Amino acid sequence: MSRPCSLCGATSGRRLVEERWPVVGLGEVDLGFRWCDGCGLVRQDPAAPQETLLRYYTLFSNYTNPGRSGRPSPHKQRGMTALVDALASQLPRRGRCLQVGSSDGYTLSRLRDAGWDVHGIDPSPAACDLANRLYGVPTTCCSFETFRTAPGDSFDLVFLSHVLEHLADPAGALARCRRLLGPDGHLFVEVPALVDPDRWPPGYFSLEHLSYFAPETLEGLLRKTGFAVEGGVRVWADAPLYPIMRALCVPATADRPDLAGAARRTLDDCLAYLSRERRQWQRVDRLLARAVPAHTPTLVWGAGIHTSQLLARTGLARRARVEGIVDSDPQKWGQRVGPHPVVSPDRVDYADPRLTIVISTRASEDEVYRTIVERPACKARVVRLYADQGGPGEGVDP
Ligand SMILES: [Zn+2]
């Protein structure tokens, strides 16, 4: 599905990536990424269809912290304390707060503790259930597009943290936020920042992110949809995981900034990142060609986007006998990634010395590795893709 630039409306620009990914539960998805030569916004184009993405969020909510009984990571908890403190000094008057994309409910629980009357919306039933169960946070389970309020209902703070980049029509969503704000209301937006490409993690251009904003393009979109950014867009280049930026906004007269200067820089940043990522996948492909036998059973551990990319970008499925995908998330059992069925870790015969297990996650590689080798009588051959990238040991075990 081709889509024009949501900031300047251009349909032109440079194609950065175009691939077909097998995605868990969704079959094969055609998607690509395009840099807009008019304004520098990077967008998913062609994009996964909206109904496909909604199905993905509804079925496989990735935001429920399954490994920590639903609790957020320590770095998220620390970050939230700092953010709530900052908002308290900038917005002394508390009132009604709506979070669009309330995920596990943790953010709203902290804002409620700080004095806000909170409500969340999220398309994932699992996330809404968790928000209610863990924190007693009230939510409506729906997409932002289908969220209905009573006539005259308004909010003092609309909160969008890592949401805008997921939306097919971010300009429409911001215009909607503006209509939901009461007099003196504020909009808070936090998104990944397209700056400092050395810090973008593997798989930065991914299924769930439809727009990639630089500070200039985020501010441009906010101004176009009738917001002024108080104090300008603030960038945290050294945030955990990847650079982020934040904007605290008030309603203003819409205008249209000139973005030609910003455009070239975002292209150079994307090209630098993509060339590094391409080399990384070539390294992974060479490692797999060495480590995975052709004629004995192979399982891939992890049914996430890393595996979609692994299957699209390496010759593993062509060369080896991939018999399934293992994932600890029960939501994914019984689904497929391409032709491969997703099974529970308890279904694996770890004692089979002919079995090869390829761990297909970077962030959780060590954790998964320990889970496998600590199984009683484990004889399977375990392939790690990132162990020699700063981690202990060799790339292949045993
Ligand atoms: Zn544009």
mmCIF file of C-alpha atoms and ligand atoms in Angstrom:
data_model
loop_
_atom_site.group_PDB
_atom_site.id
_atom_site.type_symbol
_atom_site.label_atom_id
_atom_site.label_comp_id
_atom_site.label_asym_id
_atom_site.label_seq_id
_atom_site.Cartn_x
_atom_site.Cartn_y
_atom_site.Cartn_z
ATOM 1 C CA MET A 1 0.000 0.000 0.000
ATOM 2 C CA SER A 2 1.694 3.210 -1.204
ATOM 3 C CA ARG A 3 1.259 6.330 0.913
ATOM 4 C CA PRO A 4 2.208 9.994 0.465
ATOM 5 C CA CYS A 5 4.314 11.948 2.963
ATOM 6 C CA SER A 6 2.147 12.907 5.947
ATOM 7 C CA LEU A 7 4.094 16.138 6.447
ATOM 8 C CA CYS A 8 4.463 17.697 2.985
ATOM 9 C CA GLY A 9 2.214 15.473 0.867
ATOM 10 C CA ALA A 10 4.940 14.487 -1.624
ATOM 11 C CA THR A 11 4.737 11.058 -3.206
ATOM 12 C CA SER A 12 8.348 11.201 -4.431
ATOM 13 C CA GLY A 13 11.608 10.596 -2.601
ATOM 14 C CA ARG A 14 14.271 7.970 -2.392
ATOM 15 C CA ARG A 15 13.428 4.347 -1.702
ATOM 16 C CA LEU A 16 15.725 3.156 1.120
ATOM 17 C CA VAL A 17 14.487 -0.405 1.641
ATOM 18 C CA GLU A 18 11.971 -2.648 -0.111
ATOM 19 C CA GLU A 19 11.446 -6.171 1.201
ATOM 20 C CA ARG A 20 8.942 -8.938 1.811
ATOM 21 C CA TRP A 21 8.897 -10.159 5.413
ATOM 22 C CA PRO A 22 7.204 -13.263 6.809
ATOM 23 C CA VAL A 23 5.555 -11.909 9.976
ATOM 24 C CA VAL A 24 4.051 -14.052 12.738
ATOM 25 C CA GLY A 25 0.329 -14.530 12.153
ATOM 26 C CA LEU A 26 0.232 -12.147 9.152
ATOM 27 C CA GLY A 27 1.720 -14.168 6.284
ATOM 28 C CA GLU A 28 4.081 -12.324 3.946
ATOM 29 C CA VAL A 29 4.064 -8.516 4.290
ATOM 30 C CA ASP A 30 5.482 -6.199 1.604
ATOM 31 C CA LEU A 31 7.036 -3.129 3.108
ATOM 32 C CA GLY A 32 9.646 -0.530 2.401
ATOM 33 C CA PHE A 33 10.980 2.780 3.668
ATOM 34 C CA ARG A 34 11.197 6.007 1.712
ATOM 35 C CA TRP A 35 12.993 9.266 2.429
ATOM 36 C CA CYS A 36 10.921 12.316 1.428
ATOM 37 C CA ASP A 37 12.942 14.727 -0.710
ATOM 38 C CA GLY A 38 10.471 17.510 0.100
ATOM 39 C CA CYS A 39 10.862 17.571 3.867
ATOM 40 C CA GLY A 40 13.170 14.786 5.114
ATOM 41 C CA LEU A 41 10.480 12.718 6.837
ATOM 42 C CA VAL A 42 11.144 8.985 6.445
ATOM 43 C CA ARG A 43 8.013 6.899 6.025
ATOM 44 C CA GLN A 44 7.046 3.286 5.577
ATOM 45 C CA ASP A 45 6.120 3.061 1.883
ATOM 46 C CA PRO A 46 4.821 0.653 0.782
ATOM 47 C CA ALA A 47 3.290 0.227 4.221
ATOM 48 C CA ALA A 48 1.699 -2.774 5.848
ATOM 49 C CA PRO A 49 -2.100 -2.348 5.507
ATOM 50 C CA GLN A 50 -3.805 -0.775 8.547
ATOM 51 C CA GLU A 51 -5.983 -3.830 9.213
ATOM 52 C CA THR A 52 -2.840 -5.998 9.196
ATOM 53 C CA LEU A 53 -1.148 -3.765 11.781
ATOM 54 C CA LEU A 54 -4.262 -3.577 13.935
ATOM 55 C CA ARG A 55 -4.458 -7.367 13.898
ATOM 56 C CA TYR A 56 -0.795 -7.517 14.905
ATOM 57 C CA TYR A 57 -1.288 -5.168 17.881
ATOM 58 C CA THR A 58 -4.488 -6.892 18.931
ATOM 59 C CA LEU A 59 -3.039 -10.415 18.794
ATOM 60 C CA PHE A 60 0.568 -9.949 19.815
ATOM 61 C CA SER A 61 0.722 -6.973 22.097
ATOM 62 C CA ASN A 62 4.471 -6.567 22.548
ATOM 63 C CA TYR A 63 4.093 -4.063 25.318
ATOM 64 C CA THR A 64 3.012 -6.241 28.203
ATOM 65 C CA ASN A 65 6.517 -7.007 29.604
ATOM 66 C CA PRO A 66 5.944 -10.794 29.544
ATOM 67 C CA GLY A 67 9.374 -11.593 31.024
ATOM 68 C CA ARG A 68 8.843 -9.470 34.160
ATOM 69 C CA SER A 69 5.291 -10.457 35.197
ATOM 70 C CA GLY A 70 4.013 -7.343 33.468
ATOM 71 C CA ARG A 71 6.287 -4.884 35.335
ATOM 72 C CA PRO A 72 8.315 -2.307 33.375
ATOM 73 C CA SER A 73 12.113 -2.444 33.202
ATOM 74 C CA PRO A 74 14.144 -0.526 35.807
ATOM 75 C CA HIS A 75 15.342 1.954 33.159
ATOM 76 C CA LYS A 76 11.736 2.686 32.192
ATOM 77 C CA GLN A 77 10.810 3.236 35.835
ATOM 78 C CA ARG A 78 13.721 5.660 36.338
ATOM 79 C CA GLY A 79 12.908 7.484 33.100
ATOM 80 C CA MET A 80 9.294 7.858 34.150
ATOM 81 C CA THR A 81 10.234 9.379 37.503
ATOM 82 C CA ALA A 82 12.299 12.018 35.709
ATOM 83 C CA LEU A 83 9.518 12.709 33.201
ATOM 84 C CA VAL A 84 6.773 13.000 35.833
ATOM 85 C CA ASP A 85 8.976 15.421 37.817
ATOM 86 C CA ALA A 86 9.637 17.512 34.711
ATOM 87 C CA LEU A 87 5.937 17.651 33.806
ATOM 88 C CA ALA A 88 5.057 18.626 37.386
ATOM 89 C CA SER A 89 7.263 21.717 37.133
ATOM 90 C CA GLN A 90 6.023 22.629 33.635
ATOM 91 C CA LEU A 91 2.324 21.954 34.294
ATOM 92 C CA PRO A 92 1.530 23.026 37.851
ATOM 93 C CA ARG A 93 -2.223 22.713 37.233
ATOM 94 C CA ARG A 94 -3.319 19.034 37.127
ATOM 95 C CA GLY A 95 -6.539 17.917 35.485
ATOM 96 C CA ARG A 96 -7.761 15.214 33.118
ATOM 97 C CA CYS A 97 -5.123 13.263 31.209
ATOM 98 C CA LEU A 98 -5.717 10.984 28.213
ATOM 99 C CA GLN A 99 -2.927 8.653 27.121
ATOM 100 C CA VAL A 100 -3.237 7.413 23.556
ATOM 101 C CA GLY A 101 -1.536 3.998 23.453
ATOM 102 C CA SER A 102 -1.555 3.382 27.206
ATOM 103 C CA SER A 103 0.096 -0.062 26.859
ATOM 104 C CA ASP A 104 0.755 -1.659 30.280
ATOM 105 C CA GLY A 105 -0.765 1.306 32.199
ATOM 106 C CA TYR A 106 2.447 2.077 34.090
ATOM 107 C CA THR A 107 2.834 5.626 32.733
ATOM 108 C CA LEU A 108 -0.737 6.534 33.659
ATOM 109 C CA SER A 109 -0.338 5.022 37.118
ATOM 110 C CA ARG A 110 2.614 7.388 37.700
ATOM 111 C CA LEU A 111 0.712 10.395 36.330
ATOM 112 C CA ARG A 112 -2.243 9.499 38.561
ATOM 113 C CA ASP A 113 0.117 9.368 41.562
ATOM 114 C CA ALA A 114 1.229 12.876 40.545
ATOM 115 C CA GLY A 115 -2.337 14.148 40.748
ATOM 116 C CA TRP A 116 -3.807 13.621 37.282
ATOM 117 C CA ASP A 117 -7.253 12.133 36.631
ATOM 118 C CA VAL A 118 -6.210 9.537 34.030
ATOM 119 C CA HIS A 119 -7.754 7.524 31.199
ATOM 120 C CA GLY A 120 -6.021 5.327 28.596
ATOM 121 C CA ILE A 121 -6.865 3.911 25.204
ATOM 122 C CA ASP A 122 -5.076 0.984 23.588
ATOM 123 C CA PRO A 123 -6.033 -1.474 20.828
ATOM 124 C CA SER A 124 -4.568 -4.467 22.700
ATOM 125 C CA PRO A 125 -6.986 -6.300 25.057
ATOM 126 C CA ALA A 126 -3.963 -7.858 26.843
ATOM 127 C CA ALA A 127 -2.489 -4.393 27.505
ATOM 128 C CA CYS A 128 -5.822 -2.964 28.733
ATOM 129 C CA ASP A 129 -6.316 -5.972 30.997
ATOM 130 C CA LEU A 130 -2.809 -5.526 32.426
ATOM 131 C CA ALA A 131 -3.320 -1.774 33.017
ATOM 132 C CA ASN A 132 -6.477 -2.538 34.946
ATOM 133 C CA ARG A 133 -5.121 -5.550 36.833
ATOM 134 C CA LEU A 134 -1.724 -4.143 37.874
ATOM 135 C CA TYR A 135 -2.572 -0.487 38.419
ATOM 136 C CA GLY A 136 -6.369 -0.090 38.358
ATOM 137 C CA VAL A 137 -5.964 2.334 35.447
ATOM 138 C CA PRO A 138 -9.224 2.845 33.487
ATOM 139 C CA THR A 139 -8.866 2.201 29.743
ATOM 140 C CA THR A 140 -10.925 1.916 26.577
ATOM 141 C CA CYS A 141 -9.812 -0.929 24.317
ATOM 142 C CA CYS A 142 -9.873 0.572 20.810
ATOM 143 C CA SER A 143 -7.748 2.355 18.216
ATOM 144 C CA PHE A 144 -7.428 6.152 18.440
ATOM 145 C CA GLU A 145 -9.402 6.448 15.186
ATOM 146 C CA THR A 146 -12.425 4.693 16.713
ATOM 147 C CA PHE A 147 -12.228 6.320 20.197
ATOM 148 C CA ARG A 148 -15.456 8.211 20.975
ATOM 149 C CA THR A 149 -15.923 10.864 23.647
ATOM 150 C CA ALA A 150 -19.122 12.459 24.891
ATOM 151 C CA PRO A 151 -19.929 15.840 23.258
ATOM 152 C CA GLY A 152 -18.035 18.630 25.011
ATOM 153 C CA ASP A 153 -15.660 16.158 26.725
ATOM 154 C CA SER A 154 -12.101 17.509 26.883
ATOM 155 C CA PHE A 155 -8.710 16.819 28.432
ATOM 156 C CA ASP A 156 -6.041 19.020 30.015
ATOM 157 C CA LEU A 157 -3.191 16.777 28.875
ATOM 158 C CA VAL A 158 -3.092 14.423 25.898
ATOM 159 C CA PHE A 159 -0.086 12.123 26.201
ATOM 160 C CA LEU A 160 1.484 10.347 23.213
ATOM 161 C CA SER A 161 4.587 8.383 24.147
ATOM 162 C CA HIS A 162 6.009 6.268 21.310
ATOM 163 C CA VAL A 163 2.671 6.290 19.506
ATOM 164 C CA LEU A 164 2.835 8.891 16.722
ATOM 165 C CA GLU A 165 5.384 6.849 14.752
ATOM 166 C CA HIS A 166 2.958 3.883 14.765
ATOM 167 C CA LEU A 167 0.023 5.764 13.196
ATOM 168 C CA ALA A 168 -0.855 5.707 9.486
ATOM 169 C CA ASP A 169 -2.124 9.284 9.626
ATOM 170 C CA PRO A 170 -0.066 11.145 12.257
ATOM 171 C CA ALA A 171 -1.298 14.550 11.031
ATOM 172 C CA GLY A 172 -4.914 13.420 11.422
ATOM 173 C CA ALA A 173 -4.145 12.051 14.883
ATOM 174 C CA LEU A 174 -2.540 15.325 16.007
ATOM 175 C CA ALA A 175 -5.509 17.297 14.672
ATOM 176 C CA ARG A 176 -7.736 14.982 16.707
ATOM 177 C CA CYS A 177 -5.578 15.560 19.809
ATOM 178 C CA ARG A 178 -6.033 19.301 19.337
ATOM 179 C CA ARG A 179 -9.832 18.910 19.269
ATOM 180 C CA LEU A 180 -9.709 16.832 22.478
ATOM 181 C CA LEU A 181 -7.796 19.516 24.404
ATOM 182 C CA GLY A 182 -9.622 21.905 26.683
ATOM 183 C CA PRO A 183 -8.685 25.581 27.156
ATOM 184 C CA ASP A 184 -5.018 25.821 28.278
ATOM 185 C CA GLY A 185 -4.597 22.121 27.464
ATOM 186 C CA HIS A 186 -1.217 20.607 26.592
ATOM 187 C CA LEU A 187 -0.085 17.868 24.249
ATOM 188 C CA PHE A 188 2.961 15.787 25.161
ATOM 189 C CA VAL A 189 4.684 13.858 22.369
ATOM 190 C CA GLU A 190 7.655 11.504 22.659
ATOM 191 C CA VAL A 191 9.051 9.640 19.628
ATOM 192 C CA PRO A 192 12.348 8.072 18.508
ATOM 193 C CA ALA A 193 14.640 10.791 17.120
ATOM 194 C CA LEU A 194 16.199 10.384 13.680
ATOM 195 C CA VAL A 195 19.567 11.718 14.869
ATOM 196 C CA ASP A 196 22.916 10.088 15.616
ATOM 197 C CA PRO A 197 22.593 6.988 13.366
ATOM 198 C CA ASP A 198 25.451 5.197 15.156
ATOM 199 C CA ARG A 199 23.012 4.671 18.036
ATOM 200 C CA TRP A 200 20.119 3.223 16.007
ATOM 201 C CA PRO A 201 19.749 -0.448 16.980
ATOM 202 C CA PRO A 202 19.517 -3.342 14.503
ATOM 203 C CA GLY A 203 16.062 -3.490 12.962
ATOM 204 C CA TYR A 204 15.487 0.242 13.440
ATOM 205 C CA PHE A 205 13.323 0.364 10.318
ATOM 206 C CA SER A 206 10.556 -1.997 11.308
ATOM 207 C CA LEU A 207 6.987 -3.117 10.708
ATOM 208 C CA GLU A 208 5.426 -1.146 13.542
ATOM 209 C CA HIS A 209 6.969 2.248 12.781
ATOM 210 C CA LEU A 210 5.334 4.087 9.885
ATOM 211 C CA SER A 211 7.110 7.460 10.328
ATOM 212 C CA TYR A 212 10.671 8.365 11.384
ATOM 213 C CA PHE A 213 10.918 11.928 12.651
ATOM 214 C CA ALA A 214 13.913 14.209 13.013
ATOM 215 C CA PRO A 215 13.497 17.180 15.398
ATOM 216 C CA GLU A 216 12.724 19.440 12.420
ATOM 217 C CA THR A 217 10.093 17.125 10.913
ATOM 218 C CA LEU A 218 8.402 16.504 14.273
ATOM 219 C CA GLU A 219 8.162 20.226 14.929
ATOM 220 C CA GLY A 220 7.039 20.757 11.324
ATOM 221 C CA LEU A 221 4.175 18.288 11.711
ATOM 222 C CA LEU A 222 3.148 19.810 15.053
ATOM 223 C CA ARG A 223 3.118 23.324 13.571
ATOM 224 C CA LYS A 224 1.197 22.157 10.517
ATOM 225 C CA THR A 225 -1.501 20.603 12.741
ATOM 226 C CA GLY A 226 -1.869 23.701 14.918
ATOM 227 C CA PHE A 227 0.581 23.350 17.789
ATOM 228 C CA ALA A 228 3.444 25.459 19.109
ATOM 229 C CA VAL A 229 6.240 23.596 20.897
ATOM 230 C CA GLU A 230 7.048 25.209 24.265
ATOM 231 C CA GLY A 231 10.827 25.569 24.531
ATOM 232 C CA GLY A 232 11.398 23.674 21.243
ATOM 233 C CA VAL A 233 11.805 19.939 20.636
ATOM 234 C CA ARG A 234 14.200 18.394 23.193
ATOM 235 C CA VAL A 235 16.469 15.565 22.036
ATOM 236 C CA TRP A 236 18.013 12.852 24.279
ATOM 237 C CA ALA A 237 20.685 11.396 22.007
ATOM 238 C CA ASP A 238 21.986 9.187 24.845
ATOM 239 C CA ALA A 239 18.613 7.748 25.941
ATOM 240 C CA PRO A 240 18.649 3.983 26.627
ATOM 241 C CA LEU A 241 18.087 1.842 23.500
ATOM 242 C CA TYR A 242 18.084 4.716 20.924
ATOM 243 C CA PRO A 243 17.837 8.531 20.693
ATOM 244 C CA ILE A 244 14.445 9.980 21.588
ATOM 245 C CA MET A 245 12.874 13.432 21.596
ATOM 246 C CA ARG A 246 10.048 15.144 23.410
ATOM 247 C CA ALA A 247 7.765 18.081 22.689
ATOM 248 C CA LEU A 248 5.356 19.777 25.089
ATOM 249 C CA CYS A 249 2.878 21.687 22.945
ATOM 250 C CA VAL A 250 0.023 24.166 23.158
ATOM 251 C CA PRO A 251 -2.618 24.915 20.512
ATOM 252 C CA ALA A 252 -1.547 27.652 18.086
ATOM 253 C CA THR A 253 -2.281 28.889 14.585
ATOM 254 C CA ALA A 254 -1.263 26.278 12.016
ATOM 255 C CA ASP A 255 1.651 27.142 9.716
ATOM 256 C CA ARG A 256 4.020 25.397 7.369
ATOM 257 C CA PRO A 257 7.767 25.624 8.038
ATOM 258 C CA ASP A 258 10.426 25.320 5.338
ATOM 259 C CA LEU A 259 12.227 22.008 5.828
ATOM 260 C CA ALA A 260 14.543 21.803 2.821
ATOM 261 C CA GLY A 261 17.657 22.195 4.990
ATOM 262 C CA ALA A 262 16.819 19.277 7.287
ATOM 263 C CA ALA A 263 15.997 16.888 4.468
ATOM 264 C CA ARG A 264 19.502 16.092 3.221
ATOM 265 C CA ARG A 265 20.842 15.303 6.688
ATOM 266 C CA THR A 266 18.172 12.672 7.374
ATOM 267 C CA LEU A 267 19.026 10.966 4.056
ATOM 268 C CA ASP A 268 22.746 10.849 4.877
ATOM 269 C CA ASP A 269 21.964 9.451 8.354
ATOM 270 C CA CYS A 270 19.685 6.725 6.946
ATOM 271 C CA LEU A 271 22.185 5.695 4.273
ATOM 272 C CA ALA A 272 24.999 5.452 6.845
ATOM 273 C CA TYR A 273 22.832 3.293 9.116
ATOM 274 C CA LEU A 274 21.582 1.033 6.316
ATOM 275 C CA SER A 275 25.064 0.347 5.058
ATOM 276 C CA ARG A 276 26.144 -0.701 8.587
ATOM 277 C CA GLU A 277 23.011 -2.847 8.960
ATOM 278 C CA ARG A 278 23.632 -4.546 5.602
ATOM 279 C CA ARG A 279 27.154 -5.506 6.694
ATOM 280 C CA GLN A 280 25.759 -6.862 9.973
ATOM 281 C CA TRP A 281 23.278 -9.146 8.171
ATOM 282 C CA GLN A 282 26.006 -10.337 5.781
ATOM 283 C CA ARG A 283 28.046 -11.307 8.850
ATOM 284 C CA VAL A 284 25.028 -13.142 10.329
ATOM 285 C CA ASP A 285 24.434 -14.941 7.028
ATOM 286 C CA ARG A 286 28.067 -16.123 6.856
ATOM 287 C CA LEU A 287 27.862 -17.308 10.470
ATOM 288 C CA LEU A 288 24.638 -19.240 9.767
ATOM 289 C CA ALA A 289 26.124 -20.804 6.619
ATOM 290 C CA ARG A 290 29.027 -22.101 8.743
ATOM 291 C CA ALA A 291 27.093 -23.123 11.842
ATOM 292 C CA VAL A 292 23.800 -24.626 10.671
ATOM 293 C CA PRO A 293 23.915 -28.087 9.029
ATOM 294 C CA ALA A 294 21.822 -28.508 5.883
ATOM 295 C CA HIS A 295 20.099 -31.829 6.516
ATOM 296 C CA THR A 296 19.332 -32.018 10.228
ATOM 297 C CA PRO A 297 16.383 -30.330 11.961
ATOM 298 C CA THR A 298 16.725 -26.640 12.813
ATOM 299 C CA LEU A 299 14.542 -24.469 15.049
ATOM 300 C CA VAL A 300 14.663 -20.666 15.178
ATOM 301 C CA TRP A 301 14.084 -19.224 18.660
ATOM 302 C CA GLY A 302 12.012 -16.021 18.624
ATOM 303 C CA ALA A 303 8.920 -15.187 16.541
ATOM 304 C CA GLY A 304 9.531 -11.450 16.493
ATOM 305 C CA ILE A 305 10.592 -8.979 13.821
ATOM 306 C CA HIS A 306 14.230 -10.098 14.164
ATOM 307 C CA THR A 307 13.161 -13.481 12.795
ATOM 308 C CA SER A 308 11.118 -11.851 10.014
ATOM 309 C CA GLN A 309 14.283 -10.031 8.996
ATOM 310 C CA LEU A 310 16.482 -13.090 9.491
ATOM 311 C CA LEU A 311 14.291 -15.137 7.139
ATOM 312 C CA ALA A 312 14.061 -12.280 4.586
ATOM 313 C CA ARG A 313 17.731 -11.271 4.681
ATOM 314 C CA THR A 314 19.678 -14.510 5.043
ATOM 315 C CA GLY A 315 19.737 -17.801 3.158
ATOM 316 C CA LEU A 316 18.937 -19.832 6.306
ATOM 317 C CA ALA A 317 15.498 -21.098 5.236
ATOM 318 C CA ARG A 318 16.850 -21.992 1.769
ATOM 319 C CA ARG A 319 19.930 -23.824 3.044
ATOM 320 C CA ALA A 320 18.694 -25.517 6.225
ATOM 321 C CA ARG A 321 15.780 -27.710 7.340
ATOM 322 C CA VAL A 322 13.880 -25.123 9.422
ATOM 323 C CA GLU A 323 11.110 -27.095 11.132
ATOM 324 C CA GLY A 324 9.624 -24.425 13.344
ATOM 325 C CA ILE A 325 9.913 -21.249 15.359
ATOM 326 C CA VAL A 326 10.054 -21.345 19.168
ATOM 327 C CA ASP A 327 8.597 -18.534 21.256
ATOM 328 C CA SER A 328 7.777 -18.194 24.949
ATOM 329 C CA ASP A 329 4.751 -15.972 24.225
ATOM 330 C CA PRO A 330 1.588 -18.152 24.279
ATOM 331 C CA GLN A 331 -0.158 -15.574 22.046
ATOM 332 C CA LYS A 332 2.051 -16.789 19.192
ATOM 333 C CA TRP A 333 1.692 -20.570 19.591
ATOM 334 C CA GLY A 334 -0.183 -22.162 16.699
ATOM 335 C CA GLN A 335 0.544 -19.162 14.424
ATOM 336 C CA ARG A 336 3.078 -19.303 11.577
ATOM 337 C CA VAL A 337 6.052 -17.239 10.479
ATOM 338 C CA GLY A 338 5.980 -17.795 6.723
ATOM 339 C CA PRO A 339 5.520 -21.586 6.399
ATOM 340 C CA HIS A 340 7.020 -22.328 9.829
ATOM 341 C CA PRO A 341 4.758 -23.166 12.808
ATOM 342 C CA VAL A 342 5.361 -21.374 16.126
ATOM 343 C CA VAL A 343 5.683 -23.744 19.073
ATOM 344 C CA SER A 344 6.134 -23.501 22.834
ATOM 345 C CA PRO A 345 9.643 -24.031 24.327
ATOM 346 C CA ASP A 346 8.169 -27.074 26.091
ATOM 347 C CA ARG A 347 7.608 -28.790 22.739
ATOM 348 C CA VAL A 348 11.327 -28.853 21.865
ATOM 349 C CA ASP A 349 13.336 -32.100 22.167
ATOM 350 C CA TYR A 350 16.464 -30.587 23.743
ATOM 351 C CA ALA A 351 18.073 -34.029 24.128
ATOM 352 C CA ASP A 352 18.215 -34.561 20.341
ATOM 353 C CA PRO A 353 21.905 -34.159 19.356
ATOM 354 C CA ARG A 354 20.889 -33.660 15.696
ATOM 355 C CA LEU A 355 18.881 -30.555 16.556
ATOM 356 C CA THR A 356 20.244 -27.036 15.899
ATOM 357 C CA ILE A 357 18.599 -24.054 17.622
ATOM 358 C CA VAL A 358 19.332 -20.589 16.205
ATOM 359 C CA ILE A 359 18.659 -17.828 18.742
ATOM 360 C CA SER A 360 17.031 -15.015 16.774
ATOM 361 C CA THR A 361 16.996 -12.032 19.093
ATOM 362 C CA ARG A 362 19.706 -9.572 19.900
ATOM 363 C CA ALA A 363 18.304 -7.909 23.016
ATOM 364 C CA SER A 364 17.483 -11.187 24.817
ATOM 365 C CA GLU A 365 20.179 -13.460 23.379
ATOM 366 C CA ASP A 366 21.959 -14.172 26.675
ATOM 367 C CA GLU A 367 18.690 -14.829 28.512
ATOM 368 C CA VAL A 368 17.442 -17.250 25.827
ATOM 369 C CA TYR A 369 20.822 -18.986 25.653
ATOM 370 C CA ARG A 370 20.741 -19.719 29.394
ATOM 371 C CA THR A 371 17.121 -20.923 29.157
ATOM 372 C CA ILE A 372 18.166 -23.487 26.547
ATOM 373 C CA VAL A 373 21.464 -24.792 27.911
ATOM 374 C CA GLU A 374 20.080 -25.083 31.441
ATOM 375 C CA ARG A 375 17.477 -27.595 30.250
ATOM 376 C CA PRO A 376 18.253 -31.060 31.675
ATOM 377 C CA ALA A 377 20.203 -33.274 29.240
ATOM 378 C CA CYS A 378 20.407 -30.566 26.590
ATOM 379 C CA LYS A 379 22.334 -31.960 23.613
ATOM 380 C CA ALA A 380 21.059 -29.576 20.932
ATOM 381 C CA ARG A 381 23.545 -27.370 19.131
ATOM 382 C CA VAL A 382 22.831 -23.706 19.976
ATOM 383 C CA VAL A 383 23.807 -20.921 17.573
ATOM 384 C CA ARG A 384 24.179 -17.394 18.918
ATOM 385 C CA LEU A 385 24.393 -14.577 16.400
ATOM 386 C CA TYR A 386 25.759 -11.809 18.605
ATOM 387 C CA ALA A 387 27.952 -13.537 21.194
ATOM 388 C CA ASP A 388 31.115 -12.290 19.467
ATOM 389 C CA GLN A 389 29.703 -8.746 19.265
ATOM 390 C CA GLY A 390 30.962 -7.715 22.680
ATOM 391 C CA GLY A 391 29.437 -10.637 24.583
ATOM 392 C CA PRO A 392 31.337 -13.548 26.138
ATOM 393 C CA GLY A 393 32.333 -16.705 24.257
ATOM 394 C CA GLU A 394 32.251 -17.735 20.623
ATOM 395 C CA GLY A 395 29.372 -17.328 18.194
ATOM 396 C CA VAL A 396 28.518 -21.030 18.158
ATOM 397 C CA ASP A 397 27.921 -23.417 21.065
ATOM 398 C CA PRO A 398 28.671 -26.089 22.086
HETATM 399 ZN ZN ZN B 1 7.593 15.194 2.953
#
